[in-house]
């Protein structure tokens, strides 16, 4: 009898195990059944590239299209410098929150740029200073020496004469002064200064501001040469050296008073 009971219990246990296995398999089958009515079929081979969205669009538009103008740099808090900006730089300029632009180019401002300024509430201050080039093939020092010798012989070159025909006559003192007044007025900040390449005319205006900040001439010239590089002009550096800042000393410069 005991043998029969053990055999029956064994069969009962086996049946229960089979039922449990069946239940597990049914559970797995239910769990793996997916409602595919709302699932789009995969794209056919070869169409994935056509259906993919451009990276720029996925990322939100202009975030990956921020191109600064040529020779762009920060001068001081709320003051920037660069070469002439074009439409490719507009998205970047928007991030600066500009209130004003000082242009040192004499040519009429492009219509495309004017539209950008108007749509972003930016005021244009234009102080046209003609660009000029040294004689090709001559170092600045040689060019300056030849120019000086020529005008000394003509009797028109005298250091004591305020109206002297210095070779940096192409950088009009009065226009730099007017531009400097705009530059020092915090109401116009954030502000961008630019000429054509962001080297000579822009460098002279920034250099004159540095004199007000009590920078030494060595540091002023180093900054100028960093942007002008091989095209640095002795005439520009002489202009900055002789520029008289005494008439600006009453103007507060709370945006920065750094000195070197």
Short mmCIF file of C-alpha atoms in Angstrom, two decimals:
data_model
loop_
_atom_site.label_atom_id
_atom_site.label_comp_id
_atom_site.label_asym_id
_atom_site.label_seq_id
_atom_site.Cartn_x
_atom_site.Cartn_y
_atom_site.Cartn_z
CA UNK A 1 0.00 0.00 0.00
CA UNK A 2 2.78 2.37 0.86
CA UNK A 3 4.37 1.70 -2.49
CA UNK A 4 1.11 2.49 -4.29
CA UNK A 5 0.66 5.74 -2.31
CA UNK A 6 4.18 6.85 -3.17
CA UNK A 7 3.56 6.13 -6.84
CA UNK A 8 0.26 8.08 -6.83
CA UNK A 9 1.85 11.02 -5.07
CA UNK A 10 4.63 11.04 -7.64
CA UNK A 11 2.13 11.17 -10.54
CA UNK A 12 0.17 13.92 -8.77
CA UNK A 13 3.32 15.99 -8.32
CA UNK A 14 4.25 15.50 -11.99
CA UNK A 15 0.78 16.61 -13.10
CA UNK A 16 1.01 19.72 -10.92
CA UNK A 17 4.43 20.51 -12.33
CA UNK A 18 3.11 20.14 -15.88
CA UNK A 19 0.19 22.46 -15.07
CA UNK A 20 2.59 25.00 -13.59
CA UNK A 21 4.80 24.82 -16.69
CA UNK A 22 1.80 25.29 -18.91
CA UNK A 23 0.72 28.29 -16.90
CA UNK A 24 4.22 29.78 -17.19
CA UNK A 25 4.29 29.24 -20.94
CA UNK A 26 0.86 30.84 -21.31
CA UNK A 27 1.97 33.81 -19.20
CA UNK A 28 5.07 34.27 -21.35
CA UNK A 29 2.99 34.02 -24.48
CA UNK A 30 0.55 36.67 -23.23
CA UNK A 31 3.39 38.91 -22.06
CA UNK A 32 5.09 38.76 -25.43
CA UNK A 33 1.94 39.49 -27.39
CA UNK A 34 2.09 43.15 -28.55
CA UNK A 35 -0.63 45.28 -30.02
CA UNK A 36 0.94 46.40 -33.28
CA UNK A 37 -2.05 48.31 -34.56
CA UNK A 38 -0.48 51.68 -33.66
CA UNK A 39 3.09 50.84 -34.63
CA UNK A 40 4.33 52.14 -37.97
CA UNK A 41 6.08 49.63 -40.17
CA UNK A 42 9.86 50.08 -40.52
CA UNK A 43 10.98 52.18 -43.49
CA UNK A 44 12.05 50.22 -46.54
CA UNK A 45 15.81 49.81 -47.04
CA UNK A 46 17.48 52.84 -48.58
CA UNK A 47 14.88 55.38 -47.34
CA UNK A 48 16.38 55.97 -43.88
CA UNK A 49 18.63 58.79 -45.04
CA UNK A 50 15.81 60.51 -46.90
CA UNK A 51 13.44 60.32 -43.93
CA UNK A 52 15.99 61.44 -41.34
CA UNK A 53 15.76 65.07 -40.20
CA UNK A 54 18.81 67.30 -40.59
CA UNK A 55 20.94 67.59 -37.46
CA UNK A 56 20.49 71.39 -37.40
CA UNK A 57 16.70 71.04 -37.34
CA UNK A 58 16.76 68.43 -34.59
CA UNK A 59 19.01 70.59 -32.46
CA UNK A 60 16.67 73.58 -32.58
CA UNK A 61 17.83 75.69 -35.50
CA UNK A 62 20.56 78.28 -35.09
CA UNK A 63 22.42 76.76 -32.13
CA UNK A 64 24.92 75.05 -34.39
CA UNK A 65 25.19 77.97 -36.82
CA UNK A 66 26.91 80.53 -34.61
CA UNK A 67 29.74 81.97 -36.70
CA UNK A 68 31.56 84.99 -35.25
CA UNK A 69 32.79 87.73 -37.59
CA UNK A 70 36.42 87.85 -38.70
CA UNK A 71 38.84 88.81 -35.90
CA UNK A 72 36.06 88.81 -33.31
CA UNK A 73 37.13 89.38 -29.73
CA UNK A 74 35.90 90.82 -26.46
CA UNK A 75 37.55 94.14 -25.59
CA UNK A 76 35.97 94.76 -22.21
CA UNK A 77 32.68 94.22 -20.43
CA UNK A 78 30.00 95.05 -22.98
CA UNK A 79 32.51 95.97 -25.72
CA UNK A 80 33.44 93.75 -28.66
CA UNK A 81 35.52 94.16 -31.83
CA UNK A 82 35.60 92.42 -35.20
CA UNK A 83 35.85 92.74 -38.94
CA UNK A 84 32.82 93.67 -41.05
CA UNK A 85 29.96 91.29 -40.14
CA UNK A 86 27.86 89.67 -42.86
CA UNK A 87 24.67 87.60 -42.89
CA UNK A 88 26.53 84.44 -41.84
CA UNK A 89 27.36 86.16 -38.53
CA UNK A 90 23.91 87.48 -37.67
CA UNK A 91 22.88 84.48 -35.54
CA UNK A 92 26.05 84.86 -33.50
CA UNK A 93 25.60 88.61 -33.07
CA UNK A 94 22.09 88.02 -31.71
CA UNK A 95 23.61 86.16 -28.76
CA UNK A 96 25.53 89.30 -27.75
CA UNK A 97 22.36 91.35 -27.20
CA UNK A 98 23.93 94.34 -28.92
CA UNK A 99 22.51 97.84 -28.48
CA UNK A 100 24.96 99.59 -30.79
CA UNK A 101 27.49 99.12 -33.56
CA UNK A 102 30.35 101.50 -34.32
CA UNK A 103 31.36 101.20 -37.96
CA UNK A 104 34.62 102.83 -39.01
CA UNK A 105 34.05 102.20 -42.73
CA UNK A 106 33.07 105.14 -44.98
CA UNK A 107 31.02 103.08 -47.44
CA UNK A 108 27.20 103.02 -47.17
CA UNK A 109 26.09 100.30 -44.78
CA UNK A 110 24.72 97.27 -46.68
CA UNK A 111 20.94 97.00 -46.82
CA UNK A 112 21.04 93.45 -45.47
CA UNK A 113 22.96 94.64 -42.42
CA UNK A 114 20.59 97.58 -41.94
CA UNK A 115 17.62 95.22 -41.91
CA UNK A 116 19.35 93.10 -39.26
CA UNK A 117 20.00 96.16 -37.10
CA UNK A 118 16.43 97.37 -37.46
CA UNK A 119 14.89 94.00 -36.61
CA UNK A 120 17.07 93.67 -33.50
CA UNK A 121 16.84 97.27 -32.24
CA UNK A 122 20.54 98.00 -32.78
CA UNK A 123 21.71 101.59 -33.32
CA UNK A 124 24.39 102.24 -35.93
CA UNK A 125 27.07 104.87 -35.30
CA UNK A 126 29.14 105.33 -38.44
CA UNK A 127 32.44 107.22 -38.44
CA UNK A 128 33.81 106.77 -41.92
CA UNK A 129 37.59 106.49 -42.00
CA UNK A 130 39.15 105.56 -45.31
CA UNK A 131 41.36 102.53 -45.31
CA UNK A 132 44.83 102.81 -46.74
CA UNK A 133 47.77 100.58 -47.54
CA UNK A 134 51.51 100.99 -47.24
CA UNK A 135 53.58 100.85 -50.39
CA UNK A 136 53.82 97.21 -51.47
CA UNK A 137 57.12 95.49 -50.82
CA UNK A 138 58.30 97.97 -48.17
CA UNK A 139 58.45 97.53 -44.40
CA UNK A 140 56.52 100.09 -42.39
CA UNK A 141 59.69 101.67 -41.03
CA UNK A 142 61.13 102.17 -44.52
CA UNK A 143 57.84 103.56 -45.80
CA UNK A 144 57.57 105.95 -42.87
CA UNK A 145 61.16 107.13 -43.32
CA UNK A 146 60.67 107.77 -47.04
CA UNK A 147 57.38 109.58 -46.45
CA UNK A 148 58.88 111.75 -43.71
CA UNK A 149 61.95 112.64 -45.76
CA UNK A 150 59.79 113.62 -48.73
CA UNK A 151 57.59 116.00 -46.73
CA UNK A 152 60.46 117.42 -44.73
CA UNK A 153 62.04 118.51 -48.01
CA UNK A 154 58.74 120.04 -49.05
CA UNK A 155 58.56 121.96 -45.79
CA UNK A 156 55.19 120.48 -44.82
CA UNK A 157 56.39 118.09 -42.12
CA UNK A 158 56.90 119.64 -38.71
CA UNK A 159 56.30 117.95 -35.38
CA UNK A 160 55.25 121.22 -33.76
CA UNK A 161 52.48 121.92 -36.26
CA UNK A 162 49.12 120.45 -35.08
CA UNK A 163 48.01 120.40 -38.70
CA UNK A 164 51.07 118.45 -39.80
CA UNK A 165 50.64 116.11 -42.74
CA UNK A 166 51.69 113.05 -40.77
CA UNK A 167 51.43 109.72 -42.60
CA UNK A 168 48.61 108.76 -40.23
CA UNK A 169 46.48 111.61 -41.56
CA UNK A 170 44.24 108.80 -42.84
CA UNK A 171 43.11 108.28 -39.23
CA UNK A 172 41.29 111.58 -38.54
CA UNK A 173 41.72 112.59 -34.92
CA UNK A 174 38.25 114.15 -34.65
CA UNK A 175 36.49 111.01 -35.89
CA UNK A 176 38.32 108.81 -33.40
CA UNK A 177 37.29 111.26 -30.68
CA UNK A 178 33.63 111.15 -31.70
CA UNK A 179 33.70 107.37 -31.86
CA UNK A 180 35.39 107.23 -28.45
CA UNK A 181 32.57 109.28 -26.92
CA UNK A 182 30.04 106.73 -28.17
CA UNK A 183 32.25 103.87 -27.01
CA UNK A 184 32.58 105.22 -23.47
CA UNK A 185 28.84 105.79 -23.01
CA UNK A 186 27.46 102.75 -21.20
CA UNK A 187 24.01 103.50 -22.56
CA UNK A 188 25.30 102.15 -25.87
CA UNK A 189 26.54 98.86 -24.40
CA UNK A 190 26.72 96.04 -25.40
CA UNK A 191 28.53 97.46 -28.39
CA UNK A 192 30.50 96.13 -31.36
CA UNK A 193 33.33 98.08 -33.05
CA UNK A 194 34.28 97.06 -36.57
CA UNK A 195 36.04 98.24 -39.69
CA UNK A 196 36.68 96.09 -42.73
CA UNK A 197 39.12 93.52 -41.34
CA UNK A 198 39.04 94.48 -37.66
CA UNK A 199 42.75 95.32 -37.65
CA UNK A 200 43.94 98.89 -38.20
CA UNK A 201 41.08 101.36 -37.73
CA UNK A 202 39.45 99.24 -35.05
CA UNK A 203 42.85 98.70 -33.44
CA UNK A 204 43.48 102.45 -33.26
CA UNK A 205 40.14 103.16 -31.59
CA UNK A 206 40.66 100.36 -29.06
CA UNK A 207 44.23 101.56 -28.46
CA UNK A 208 43.00 105.07 -27.65
CA UNK A 209 40.52 103.61 -25.18
CA UNK A 210 43.36 101.64 -23.58
CA UNK A 211 45.24 104.91 -22.97
CA UNK A 212 42.25 106.10 -20.97
CA UNK A 213 42.45 102.85 -19.02
CA UNK A 214 46.08 103.71 -18.25
CA UNK A 215 47.56 100.81 -20.15
CA UNK A 216 51.26 101.20 -20.90
CA UNK A 217 52.21 101.68 -24.55
CA UNK A 218 53.89 98.28 -24.71
CA UNK A 219 50.62 96.52 -23.82
CA UNK A 220 48.63 98.74 -26.19
CA UNK A 221 50.97 97.93 -29.06
CA UNK A 222 51.00 94.22 -28.19
CA UNK A 223 47.21 94.11 -28.44
CA UNK A 224 47.23 96.06 -31.71
CA UNK A 225 49.87 93.78 -33.22
CA UNK A 226 48.03 90.65 -32.14
CA UNK A 227 45.24 91.53 -34.56
CA UNK A 228 47.25 93.32 -37.25
CA UNK A 229 49.98 90.64 -37.24
CA UNK A 230 52.34 91.05 -40.21
CA UNK A 231 50.36 94.08 -41.40
CA UNK A 232 50.97 96.16 -38.27
CA UNK A 233 51.63 99.80 -39.14
CA UNK A 234 54.07 102.10 -37.43
CA UNK A 235 51.85 105.01 -38.42
CA UNK A 236 48.93 103.54 -36.47
CA UNK A 237 51.10 103.03 -33.41
CA UNK A 238 52.42 106.58 -33.62
CA UNK A 239 48.84 107.84 -33.83
CA UNK A 240 47.93 105.98 -30.63
CA UNK A 241 51.08 107.15 -28.89
CA UNK A 242 50.43 110.83 -29.69
CA UNK A 243 46.65 110.71 -29.13
CA UNK A 244 45.74 113.16 -26.36
CA UNK A 245 43.21 111.67 -23.93
CA UNK A 246 43.16 114.59 -21.49
CA UNK A 247 39.79 115.85 -22.77
CA UNK A 248 38.18 112.48 -21.86
CA UNK A 249 39.45 112.17 -18.31
CA UNK A 250 36.25 113.67 -16.91
CA UNK A 251 34.20 110.83 -18.43
CA UNK A 252 33.60 108.02 -15.90
CA UNK A 253 34.49 104.53 -17.05
CA UNK A 254 32.63 102.38 -14.57
CA UNK A 255 32.53 99.47 -17.03
CA UNK A 256 36.28 98.91 -16.51
CA UNK A 257 39.30 100.71 -15.16
CA UNK A 258 41.80 97.94 -15.71
CA UNK A 259 45.41 98.93 -16.30
CA UNK A 260 48.58 97.19 -17.41
#
